[in-house]
JSON list of C-alpha atoms in Angstrom, two decimals:
[
{"chain": "A", "resi": 111, "resn": "UNK", "atom": "CA", "xyz": [96.40, 62.87, 98.46]},
{"chain": "A", "resi": 112, "resn": "UNK", "atom": "CA", "xyz": [98.35, 65.20, 100.85]},
{"chain": "A", "resi": 113, "resn": "UNK", "atom": "CA", "xyz": [102.04, 64.18, 101.08]},
{"chain": "A", "resi": 114, "resn": "UNK", "atom": "CA", "xyz": [105.03, 65.80, 102.76]},
{"chain": "A", "resi": 115, "resn": "UNK", "atom": "CA", "xyz": [108.30, 64.27, 101.61]},
{"chain": "A", "resi": 116, "resn": "UNK", "atom": "CA", "xyz": [111.46, 65.21, 103.43]},
{"chain": "A", "resi": 117, "resn": "UNK", "atom": "CA", "xyz": [115.16, 65.22, 102.29]},
{"chain": "A", "resi": 118, "resn": "UNK", "atom": "CA", "xyz": [117.46, 62.30, 103.22]},
{"chain": "A", "resi": 119, "resn": "UNK", "atom": "CA", "xyz": [119.55, 61.62, 106.18]},
{"chain": "A", "resi": 120, "resn": "UNK", "atom": "CA", "xyz": [122.53, 63.91, 107.03]},
{"chain": "A", "resi": 121, "resn": "UNK", "atom": "CA", "xyz": [125.81, 63.41, 109.07]},
{"chain": "A", "resi": 122, "resn": "UNK", "atom": "CA", "xyz": [127.28, 66.64, 110.25]},
{"chain": "A", "resi": 123, "resn": "UNK", "atom": "CA", "xyz": [130.23, 67.69, 112.36]},
{"chain": "A", "resi": 124, "resn": "UNK", "atom": "CA", "xyz": [129.80, 69.70, 115.44]},
{"chain": "A", "resi": 125, "resn": "UNK", "atom": "CA", "xyz": [129.49, 73.48, 114.64]},
{"chain": "A", "resi": 126, "resn": "UNK", "atom": "CA", "xyz": [128.20, 72.78, 111.16]},
{"chain": "A", "resi": 127, "resn": "UNK", "atom": "CA", "xyz": [124.80, 73.70, 109.77]},
{"chain": "A", "resi": 128, "resn": "UNK", "atom": "CA", "xyz": [122.16, 71.45, 108.36]},
{"chain": "A", "resi": 129, "resn": "UNK", "atom": "CA", "xyz": [119.19, 72.44, 106.06]},
{"chain": "A", "resi": 130, "resn": "UNK", "atom": "CA", "xyz": [116.19, 69.91, 105.79]},
{"chain": "A", "resi": 131, "resn": "UNK", "atom": "CA", "xyz": [113.60, 70.20, 103.24]},
{"chain": "A", "resi": 132, "resn": "UNK", "atom": "CA", "xyz": [109.94, 69.29, 103.10]},
{"chain": "A", "resi": 133, "resn": "UNK", "atom": "CA", "xyz": [108.18, 69.01, 99.81]},
{"chain": "A", "resi": 134, "resn": "UNK", "atom": "CA", "xyz": [104.51, 69.33, 99.96]},
{"chain": "A", "resi": 135, "resn": "UNK", "atom": "CA", "xyz": [101.93, 68.05, 97.39]},
{"chain": "A", "resi": 136, "resn": "UNK", "atom": "CA", "xyz": [98.20, 67.35, 97.20]},
{"chain": "A", "resi": 137, "resn": "UNK", "atom": "CA", "xyz": [97.01, 70.64, 98.70]},
{"chain": "A", "resi": 138, "resn": "UNK", "atom": "CA", "xyz": [97.40, 74.44, 98.25]},
{"chain": "A", "resi": 139, "resn": "UNK", "atom": "CA", "xyz": [100.69, 75.11, 99.99]},
{"chain": "A", "resi": 140, "resn": "UNK", "atom": "CA", "xyz": [100.13, 78.68, 100.84]},
{"chain": "A", "resi": 141, "resn": "UNK", "atom": "CA", "xyz": [96.89, 77.91, 102.72]},
{"chain": "A", "resi": 142, "resn": "UNK", "atom": "CA", "xyz": [98.64, 76.19, 105.61]},
{"chain": "A", "resi": 143, "resn": "UNK", "atom": "CA", "xyz": [101.62, 76.58, 107.82]},
{"chain": "A", "resi": 144, "resn": "UNK", "atom": "CA", "xyz": [104.39, 74.09, 108.44]},
{"chain": "A", "resi": 145, "resn": "UNK", "atom": "CA", "xyz": [105.69, 73.18, 111.87]},
{"chain": "A", "resi": 146, "resn": "UNK", "atom": "CA", "xyz": [108.84, 71.43, 112.63]},
{"chain": "A", "resi": 147, "resn": "UNK", "atom": "CA", "xyz": [109.35, 68.94, 115.32]},
{"chain": "A", "resi": 148, "resn": "UNK", "atom": "CA", "xyz": [112.26, 66.94, 116.38]},
{"chain": "A", "resi": 149, "resn": "UNK", "atom": "CA", "xyz": [112.80, 63.79, 118.30]},
{"chain": "A", "resi": 150, "resn": "UNK", "atom": "CA", "xyz": [116.15, 62.80, 119.86]},
{"chain": "A", "resi": 151, "resn": "UNK", "atom": "CA", "xyz": [116.94, 58.87, 120.00]},
{"chain": "A", "resi": 152, "resn": "UNK", "atom": "CA", "xyz": [114.56, 57.35, 122.51]},
{"chain": "A", "resi": 153, "resn": "UNK", "atom": "CA", "xyz": [113.00, 60.78, 123.52]},
{"chain": "A", "resi": 154, "resn": "UNK", "atom": "CA", "xyz": [109.84, 62.56, 123.09]},
{"chain": "A", "resi": 155, "resn": "UNK", "atom": "CA", "xyz": [108.76, 65.08, 120.52]},
{"chain": "A", "resi": 156, "resn": "UNK", "atom": "CA", "xyz": [109.87, 68.69, 120.59]},
{"chain": "A", "resi": 157, "resn": "UNK", "atom": "CA", "xyz": [108.34, 71.54, 118.84]},
{"chain": "A", "resi": 158, "resn": "UNK", "atom": "CA", "xyz": [110.89, 73.82, 117.17]},
{"chain": "A", "resi": 159, "resn": "UNK", "atom": "CA", "xyz": [108.83, 76.42, 115.30]},
{"chain": "A", "resi": 160, "resn": "UNK", "atom": "CA", "xyz": [106.45, 77.27, 112.62]},
{"chain": "A", "resi": 161, "resn": "UNK", "atom": "CA", "xyz": [106.49, 79.13, 109.24]},
{"chain": "A", "resi": 162, "resn": "UNK", "atom": "CA", "xyz": [103.64, 80.57, 107.15]},
{"chain": "A", "resi": 163, "resn": "UNK", "atom": "CA", "xyz": [103.87, 82.83, 104.16]},
{"chain": "A", "resi": 164, "resn": "UNK", "atom": "CA", "xyz": [107.05, 84.39, 105.28]},
{"chain": "A", "resi": 165, "resn": "UNK", "atom": "CA", "xyz": [106.02, 84.61, 109.03]},
{"chain": "A", "resi": 166, "resn": "UNK", "atom": "CA", "xyz": [107.89, 82.56, 111.64]},
{"chain": "A", "resi": 167, "resn": "UNK", "atom": "CA", "xyz": [107.72, 81.78, 115.23]},
{"chain": "A", "resi": 168, "resn": "UNK", "atom": "CA", "xyz": [110.53, 79.92, 116.77]},
{"chain": "A", "resi": 169, "resn": "UNK", "atom": "CA", "xyz": [110.52, 77.90, 120.30]},
{"chain": "A", "resi": 170, "resn": "UNK", "atom": "CA", "xyz": [112.76, 80.02, 122.51]},
{"chain": "A", "resi": 171, "resn": "UNK", "atom": "CA", "xyz": [115.21, 77.26, 122.75]},
{"chain": "A", "resi": 172, "resn": "UNK", "atom": "CA", "xyz": [116.07, 77.59, 119.19]},
{"chain": "A", "resi": 173, "resn": "UNK", "atom": "CA", "xyz": [115.89, 81.11, 118.56]},
{"chain": "A", "resi": 174, "resn": "UNK", "atom": "CA", "xyz": [119.03, 82.54, 117.12]},
{"chain": "A", "resi": 175, "resn": "UNK", "atom": "CA", "xyz": [120.23, 79.11, 115.68]},
{"chain": "A", "resi": 176, "resn": "UNK", "atom": "CA", "xyz": [117.22, 78.17, 113.48]},
{"chain": "A", "resi": 177, "resn": "UNK", "atom": "CA", "xyz": [115.70, 79.64, 110.35]},
{"chain": "A", "resi": 178, "resn": "UNK", "atom": "CA", "xyz": [112.44, 78.33, 108.66]},
{"chain": "A", "resi": 179, "resn": "UNK", "atom": "CA", "xyz": [111.55, 79.37, 105.22]},
{"chain": "A", "resi": 180, "resn": "UNK", "atom": "CA", "xyz": [109.31, 78.35, 102.43]},
{"chain": "A", "resi": 181, "resn": "UNK", "atom": "CA", "xyz": [109.58, 78.44, 98.62]},
{"chain": "A", "resi": 182, "resn": "UNK", "atom": "CA", "xyz": [106.12, 78.75, 97.30]},
{"chain": "A", "resi": 183, "resn": "UNK", "atom": "CA", "xyz": [107.26, 78.20, 93.77]},
{"chain": "A", "resi": 184, "resn": "UNK", "atom": "CA", "xyz": [108.05, 74.62, 94.63]},
{"chain": "A", "resi": 185, "resn": "UNK", "atom": "CA", "xyz": [105.81, 74.19, 97.56]},
{"chain": "A", "resi": 186, "resn": "UNK", "atom": "CA", "xyz": [108.72, 73.38, 99.75]},
{"chain": "A", "resi": 187, "resn": "UNK", "atom": "CA", "xyz": [109.58, 74.24, 103.21]},
{"chain": "A", "resi": 188, "resn": "UNK", "atom": "CA", "xyz": [113.11, 74.41, 104.72]},
{"chain": "A", "resi": 189, "resn": "UNK", "atom": "CA", "xyz": [114.30, 74.27, 108.18]},
{"chain": "A", "resi": 190, "resn": "UNK", "atom": "CA", "xyz": [118.15, 75.26, 108.76]},
{"chain": "A", "resi": 191, "resn": "UNK", "atom": "CA", "xyz": [119.76, 74.65, 112.09]},
{"chain": "A", "resi": 192, "resn": "UNK", "atom": "CA", "xyz": [123.18, 76.14, 112.90]},
{"chain": "A", "resi": 193, "resn": "UNK", "atom": "CA", "xyz": [126.15, 75.64, 115.21]},
{"chain": "A", "resi": 194, "resn": "UNK", "atom": "CA", "xyz": [125.15, 71.86, 115.60]},
{"chain": "A", "resi": 195, "resn": "UNK", "atom": "CA", "xyz": [126.00, 70.02, 118.72]},
{"chain": "A", "resi": 196, "resn": "UNK", "atom": "CA", "xyz": [125.95, 66.27, 119.49]},
{"chain": "A", "resi": 197, "resn": "UNK", "atom": "CA", "xyz": [122.57, 66.78, 121.27]},
{"chain": "A", "resi": 198, "resn": "UNK", "atom": "CA", "xyz": [121.09, 68.02, 117.91]},
{"chain": "A", "resi": 199, "resn": "UNK", "atom": "CA", "xyz": [121.03, 64.47, 116.72]},
{"chain": "A", "resi": 200, "resn": "UNK", "atom": "CA", "xyz": [117.47, 63.57, 116.16]},
{"chain": "A", "resi": 201, "resn": "UNK", "atom": "CA", "xyz": [114.82, 62.89, 113.75]},
{"chain": "A", "resi": 202, "resn": "UNK", "atom": "CA", "xyz": [113.46, 66.05, 112.15]},
{"chain": "A", "resi": 203, "resn": "UNK", "atom": "CA", "xyz": [109.80, 66.07, 111.14]},
{"chain": "A", "resi": 204, "resn": "UNK", "atom": "CA", "xyz": [107.75, 68.66, 109.30]},
{"chain": "A", "resi": 205, "resn": "UNK", "atom": "CA", "xyz": [103.89, 68.83, 109.79]},
{"chain": "A", "resi": 206, "resn": "UNK", "atom": "CA", "xyz": [101.27, 70.57, 108.05]},
{"chain": "A", "resi": 207, "resn": "UNK", "atom": "CA", "xyz": [99.61, 72.96, 110.67]},
{"chain": "A", "resi": 208, "resn": "UNK", "atom": "CA", "xyz": [95.98, 72.42, 110.39]},
{"chain": "A", "resi": 209, "resn": "UNK", "atom": "CA", "xyz": [94.91, 75.23, 112.79]},
{"chain": "A", "resi": 210, "resn": "UNK", "atom": "CA", "xyz": [97.14, 73.95, 115.54]},
{"chain": "A", "resi": 211, "resn": "UNK", "atom": "CA", "xyz": [97.58, 70.24, 115.13]},
{"chain": "A", "resi": 212, "resn": "UNK", "atom": "CA", "xyz": [99.49, 68.08, 112.72]},
{"chain": "A", "resi": 213, "resn": "UNK", "atom": "CA", "xyz": [97.33, 65.96, 110.62]},
{"chain": "A", "resi": 214, "resn": "UNK", "atom": "CA", "xyz": [99.91, 65.34, 108.05]},
{"chain": "A", "resi": 215, "resn": "UNK", "atom": "CA", "xyz": [103.59, 64.63, 108.71]},
{"chain": "A", "resi": 216, "resn": "UNK", "atom": "CA", "xyz": [106.83, 64.09, 106.72]},
{"chain": "A", "resi": 217, "resn": "UNK", "atom": "CA", "xyz": [108.59, 60.69, 107.06]},
{"chain": "A", "resi": 218, "resn": "UNK", "atom": "CA", "xyz": [111.37, 62.32, 109.05]},
{"chain": "A", "resi": 219, "resn": "UNK", "atom": "CA", "xyz": [114.94, 63.22, 108.36]},
{"chain": "A", "resi": 220, "resn": "UNK", "atom": "CA", "xyz": [117.72, 61.82, 110.60]},
{"chain": "A", "resi": 221, "resn": "UNK", "atom": "CA", "xyz": [120.49, 64.24, 111.34]},
{"chain": "A", "resi": 222, "resn": "UNK", "atom": "CA", "xyz": [123.53, 62.69, 113.02]},
{"chain": "A", "resi": 223, "resn": "UNK", "atom": "CA", "xyz": [126.05, 65.19, 114.68]},
{"chain": "A", "resi": 224, "resn": "UNK", "atom": "CA", "xyz": [129.32, 63.41, 115.21]},
{"chain": "A", "resi": 225, "resn": "UNK", "atom": "CA", "xyz": [133.04, 64.41, 115.07]},
{"chain": "B", "resi": 161, "resn": "UNK", "atom": "CA", "xyz": [105.76, 78.24, 127.85]},
{"chain": "B", "resi": 162, "resn": "UNK", "atom": "CA", "xyz": [103.05, 75.83, 128.73]},
{"chain": "B", "resi": 163, "resn": "UNK", "atom": "CA", "xyz": [104.16, 72.53, 130.24]},
{"chain": "B", "resi": 164, "resn": "UNK", "atom": "CA", "xyz": [102.44, 69.46, 129.33]},
{"chain": "B", "resi": 165, "resn": "UNK", "atom": "CA", "xyz": [102.69, 66.45, 131.83]},
{"chain": "B", "resi": 166, "resn": "UNK", "atom": "CA", "xyz": [101.64, 62.89, 130.89]},
{"chain": "B", "resi": 167, "resn": "UNK", "atom": "CA", "xyz": [101.06, 60.01, 133.47]},
{"chain": "B", "resi": 168, "resn": "UNK", "atom": "CA", "xyz": [101.79, 57.40, 133.72]},
{"chain": "B", "resi": 169, "resn": "UNK", "atom": "CA", "xyz": [105.15, 57.02, 131.87]},
{"chain": "B", "resi": 170, "resn": "UNK", "atom": "CA", "xyz": [104.37, 53.40, 131.12]},
{"chain": "B", "resi": 171, "resn": "UNK", "atom": "CA", "xyz": [101.07, 51.64, 131.21]},
{"chain": "B", "resi": 172, "resn": "UNK", "atom": "CA", "xyz": [100.93, 47.78, 131.00]},
{"chain": "B", "resi": 173, "resn": "UNK", "atom": "CA", "xyz": [97.64, 46.62, 129.73]},
{"chain": "B", "resi": 174, "resn": "UNK", "atom": "CA", "xyz": [96.41, 43.10, 128.46]},
{"chain": "B", "resi": 175, "resn": "UNK", "atom": "CA", "xyz": [94.73, 43.06, 125.11]},
{"chain": "B", "resi": 176, "resn": "UNK", "atom": "CA", "xyz": [91.05, 43.66, 125.35]},
{"chain": "B", "resi": 177, "resn": "UNK", "atom": "CA", "xyz": [91.21, 45.80, 128.36]},
{"chain": "B", "resi": 178, "resn": "UNK", "atom": "CA", "xyz": [90.89, 49.56, 128.76]},
{"chain": "B", "resi": 179, "resn": "UNK", "atom": "CA", "xyz": [93.61, 51.94, 128.91]},
{"chain": "B", "resi": 180, "resn": "UNK", "atom": "CA", "xyz": [93.40, 55.49, 130.45]},
{"chain": "B", "resi": 181, "resn": "UNK", "atom": "CA", "xyz": [96.11, 58.04, 129.83]},
{"chain": "B", "resi": 182, "resn": "UNK", "atom": "CA", "xyz": [96.30, 61.35, 131.56]},
{"chain": "B", "resi": 183, "resn": "UNK", "atom": "CA", "xyz": [97.59, 64.75, 130.40]},
{"chain": "B", "resi": 184, "resn": "UNK", "atom": "CA", "xyz": [97.83, 67.94, 132.41]},
{"chain": "B", "resi": 185, "resn": "UNK", "atom": "CA", "xyz": [98.68, 71.31, 131.34]},
{"chain": "B", "resi": 186, "resn": "UNK", "atom": "CA", "xyz": [100.55, 73.94, 133.43]},
{"chain": "B", "resi": 187, "resn": "UNK", "atom": "CA", "xyz": [97.88, 76.61, 132.71]},
{"chain": "B", "resi": 188, "resn": "UNK", "atom": "CA", "xyz": [94.53, 76.37, 130.72]},
{"chain": "B", "resi": 189, "resn": "UNK", "atom": "CA", "xyz": [94.67, 75.43, 127.21]},
{"chain": "B", "resi": 190, "resn": "UNK", "atom": "CA", "xyz": [90.87, 75.48, 126.76]},
{"chain": "B", "resi": 191, "resn": "UNK", "atom": "CA", "xyz": [90.08, 72.60, 124.42]},
{"chain": "B", "resi": 192, "resn": "UNK", "atom": "CA", "xyz": [93.12, 73.01, 122.15]},
{"chain": "B", "resi": 193, "resn": "UNK", "atom": "CA", "xyz": [94.36, 69.55, 123.05]},
{"chain": "B", "resi": 194, "resn": "UNK", "atom": "CA", "xyz": [95.55, 66.93, 120.59]},
{"chain": "B", "resi": 195, "resn": "UNK", "atom": "CA", "xyz": [96.51, 63.26, 120.98]},
{"chain": "B", "resi": 196, "resn": "UNK", "atom": "CA", "xyz": [99.03, 61.38, 118.71]},
{"chain": "B", "resi": 197, "resn": "UNK", "atom": "CA", "xyz": [100.06, 57.76, 118.52]},
{"chain": "B", "resi": 198, "resn": "UNK", "atom": "CA", "xyz": [103.68, 56.82, 117.60]},
{"chain": "B", "resi": 199, "resn": "UNK", "atom": "CA", "xyz": [104.99, 53.48, 116.62]},
{"chain": "B", "resi": 200, "resn": "UNK", "atom": "CA", "xyz": [108.80, 52.86, 116.36]},
{"chain": "B", "resi": 201, "resn": "UNK", "atom": "CA", "xyz": [110.18, 54.31, 113.22]},
{"chain": "B", "resi": 202, "resn": "UNK", "atom": "CA", "xyz": [107.10, 56.13, 112.24]},
{"chain": "B", "resi": 203, "resn": "UNK", "atom": "CA", "xyz": [105.78, 59.65, 112.30]},
{"chain": "B", "resi": 204, "resn": "UNK", "atom": "CA", "xyz": [103.23, 60.62, 114.81]},
{"chain": "B", "resi": 205, "resn": "UNK", "atom": "CA", "xyz": [99.57, 59.94, 113.83]},
{"chain": "B", "resi": 206, "resn": "UNK", "atom": "CA", "xyz": [96.91, 62.35, 114.90]},
{"chain": "B", "resi": 207, "resn": "UNK", "atom": "CA", "xyz": [94.13, 60.54, 116.99]},
{"chain": "B", "resi": 208, "resn": "UNK", "atom": "CA", "xyz": [92.15, 63.48, 118.70]},
{"chain": "B", "resi": 209, "resn": "UNK", "atom": "CA", "xyz": [91.91, 67.11, 118.40]},
{"chain": "B", "resi": 210, "resn": "UNK", "atom": "CA", "xyz": [89.98, 69.76, 120.12]},
{"chain": "B", "resi": 211, "resn": "UNK", "atom": "CA", "xyz": [90.27, 67.49, 123.09]},
{"chain": "B", "resi": 212, "resn": "UNK", "atom": "CA", "xyz": [87.47, 65.03, 122.04]},
{"chain": "B", "resi": 213, "resn": "UNK", "atom": "CA", "xyz": [87.08, 64.88, 118.26]},
{"chain": "B", "resi": 214, "resn": "UNK", "atom": "CA", "xyz": [88.30, 62.00, 116.47]},
{"chain": "B", "resi": 215, "resn": "UNK", "atom": "CA", "xyz": [90.57, 62.37, 113.41]},
{"chain": "B", "resi": 216, "resn": "UNK", "atom": "CA", "xyz": [89.56, 60.96, 110.26]},
{"chain": "B", "resi": 217, "resn": "UNK", "atom": "CA", "xyz": [89.88, 57.18, 110.16]},
{"chain": "B", "resi": 218, "resn": "UNK", "atom": "CA", "xyz": [90.42, 56.77, 113.89]},
{"chain": "B", "resi": 219, "resn": "UNK", "atom": "CA", "xyz": [88.44, 53.86, 115.20]},
{"chain": "B", "resi": 220, "resn": "UNK", "atom": "CA", "xyz": [85.74, 54.67, 117.87]},
{"chain": "B", "resi": 221, "resn": "UNK", "atom": "CA", "xyz": [87.67, 52.84, 120.64]},
{"chain": "B", "resi": 222, "resn": "UNK", "atom": "CA", "xyz": [89.71, 55.85, 120.96]},
{"chain": "B", "resi": 223, "resn": "UNK", "atom": "CA", "xyz": [88.13, 58.64, 122.96]},
{"chain": "B", "resi": 224, "resn": "UNK", "atom": "CA", "xyz": [89.31, 62.00, 124.45]},
{"chain": "B", "resi": 225, "resn": "UNK", "atom": "CA", "xyz": [87.85, 64.12, 127.17]},
{"chain": "B", "resi": 226, "resn": "UNK", "atom": "CA", "xyz": [88.75, 67.23, 129.29]},
{"chain": "B", "resi": 227, "resn": "UNK", "atom": "CA", "xyz": [89.20, 70.81, 128.88]},
{"chain": "B", "resi": 228, "resn": "UNK", "atom": "CA", "xyz": [91.20, 73.48, 130.79]},
{"chain": "B", "resi": 229, "resn": "UNK", "atom": "CA", "xyz": [94.24, 71.82, 132.43]},
{"chain": "B", "resi": 230, "resn": "UNK", "atom": "CA", "xyz": [93.07, 68.16, 132.74]},
{"chain": "B", "resi": 231, "resn": "UNK", "atom": "CA", "xyz": [92.74, 65.76, 129.80]},
{"chain": "B", "resi": 232, "resn": "UNK", "atom": "CA", "xyz": [92.09, 61.87, 129.38]},
{"chain": "B", "resi": 233, "resn": "UNK", "atom": "CA", "xyz": [92.59, 59.63, 126.49]},
{"chain": "B", "resi": 234, "resn": "UNK", "atom": "CA", "xyz": [90.73, 56.35, 126.74]},
{"chain": "B", "resi": 235, "resn": "UNK", "atom": "CA", "xyz": [91.33, 53.34, 124.56]},
{"chain": "B", "resi": 236, "resn": "UNK", "atom": "CA", "xyz": [88.52, 50.87, 124.94]},
{"chain": "B", "resi": 237, "resn": "UNK", "atom": "CA", "xyz": [89.35, 47.31, 124.33]},
{"chain": "B", "resi": 238, "resn": "UNK", "atom": "CA", "xyz": [93.03, 47.47, 123.37]},
{"chain": "B", "resi": 239, "resn": "UNK", "atom": "CA", "xyz": [93.93, 45.78, 120.10]},
{"chain": "B", "resi": 240, "resn": "UNK", "atom": "CA", "xyz": [97.46, 44.51, 119.29]},
{"chain": "B", "resi": 241, "resn": "UNK", "atom": "CA", "xyz": [98.06, 47.46, 116.88]},
{"chain": "B", "resi": 242, "resn": "UNK", "atom": "CA", "xyz": [97.36, 49.96, 119.71]},
{"chain": "B", "resi": 243, "resn": "UNK", "atom": "CA", "xyz": [100.52, 49.16, 121.66]},
{"chain": "B", "resi": 244, "resn": "UNK", "atom": "CA", "xyz": [102.55, 52.25, 121.06]},
{"chain": "B", "resi": 245, "resn": "UNK", "atom": "CA", "xyz": [103.70, 55.61, 122.63]},
{"chain": "B", "resi": 246, "resn": "UNK", "atom": "CA", "xyz": [100.92, 58.25, 122.92]},
{"chain": "B", "resi": 247, "resn": "UNK", "atom": "CA", "xyz": [101.65, 62.07, 123.23]},
{"chain": "B", "resi": 248, "resn": "UNK", "atom": "CA", "xyz": [99.28, 64.87, 124.07]},
{"chain": "B", "resi": 249, "resn": "UNK", "atom": "CA", "xyz": [100.01, 68.28, 122.54]},
{"chain": "B", "resi": 250, "resn": "UNK", "atom": "CA", "xyz": [98.65, 71.77, 123.34]},
{"chain": "B", "resi": 251, "resn": "UNK", "atom": "CA", "xyz": [97.98, 74.30, 120.60]},
{"chain": "B", "resi": 252, "resn": "UNK", "atom": "CA", "xyz": [96.37, 77.19, 122.66]},
{"chain": "B", "resi": 253, "resn": "UNK", "atom": "CA", "xyz": [99.91, 78.81, 122.54]},
{"chain": "B", "resi": 254, "resn": "UNK", "atom": "CA", "xyz": [101.87, 77.42, 119.63]},
{"chain": "B", "resi": 255, "resn": "UNK", "atom": "CA", "xyz": [102.73, 73.85, 120.34]},
{"chain": "B", "resi": 256, "resn": "UNK", "atom": "CA", "xyz": [104.08, 71.88, 123.27]},
{"chain": "B", "resi": 257, "resn": "UNK", "atom": "CA", "xyz": [104.09, 68.13, 123.66]},
{"chain": "B", "resi": 258, "resn": "UNK", "atom": "CA", "xyz": [103.94, 65.97, 126.73]},
{"chain": "B", "resi": 259, "resn": "UNK", "atom": "CA", "xyz": [106.74, 63.36, 127.34]},
{"chain": "B", "resi": 260, "resn": "UNK", "atom": "CA", "xyz": [104.69, 60.55, 126.25]},
{"chain": "B", "resi": 261, "resn": "UNK", "atom": "CA", "xyz": [102.99, 57.45, 127.62]},
{"chain": "B", "resi": 262, "resn": "UNK", "atom": "CA", "xyz": [104.32, 54.01, 126.43]},
{"chain": "B", "resi": 263, "resn": "UNK", "atom": "CA", "xyz": [101.34, 51.54, 126.41]},
{"chain": "B", "resi": 264, "resn": "UNK", "atom": "CA", "xyz": [102.84, 48.09, 126.62]},
{"chain": "B", "resi": 265, "resn": "UNK", "atom": "CA", "xyz": [101.43, 44.55, 126.58]},
{"chain": "B", "resi": 266, "resn": "UNK", "atom": "CA", "xyz": [101.02, 43.22, 130.06]}
]
């Protein structure tokens, strides 16, 4: 069965970087893109960007601060966010992009930014 | 960027009643519209894609309609497990989510 398993919770200081991983299994990794979505505490869902076989597209809000990559040898996607601020505190999700929508989602990774 | 606006923000419904949720796009997204359900502490769950197609395993009491800029999610005869937050998402131009509608017990 399709699974996306994300890395564990992180606590970072303002100005630091965080790299979240998303390991896929149960399907051919190179056949689907991965989108990243975040959710601040008590807030809605916010799309951050997408990656597929080396191609990327980032939401304008995150351009210059985010990098999304994949490692096809391990079927793992990564999302790195730099220059962290307190308002980057959120749960970060990866989702398999099934021609535009997310059927399969990771369990989420809580990133807390605090001094 | 396409802006998605959901209404109402909160919907109070009694079990067994019908719930109607609305989603409006700032420009046409054709039928590239999905609906998700999210419960506390869980990832979103896909309910509807293509504006009206139910995802695998989704009960028939969930239905979606609309095209262009106006969309509706209808939940017929609400069950206890349906009380949650619902999000619409356009995928005509990458992804954008609405701000969500919380369906609560009346």
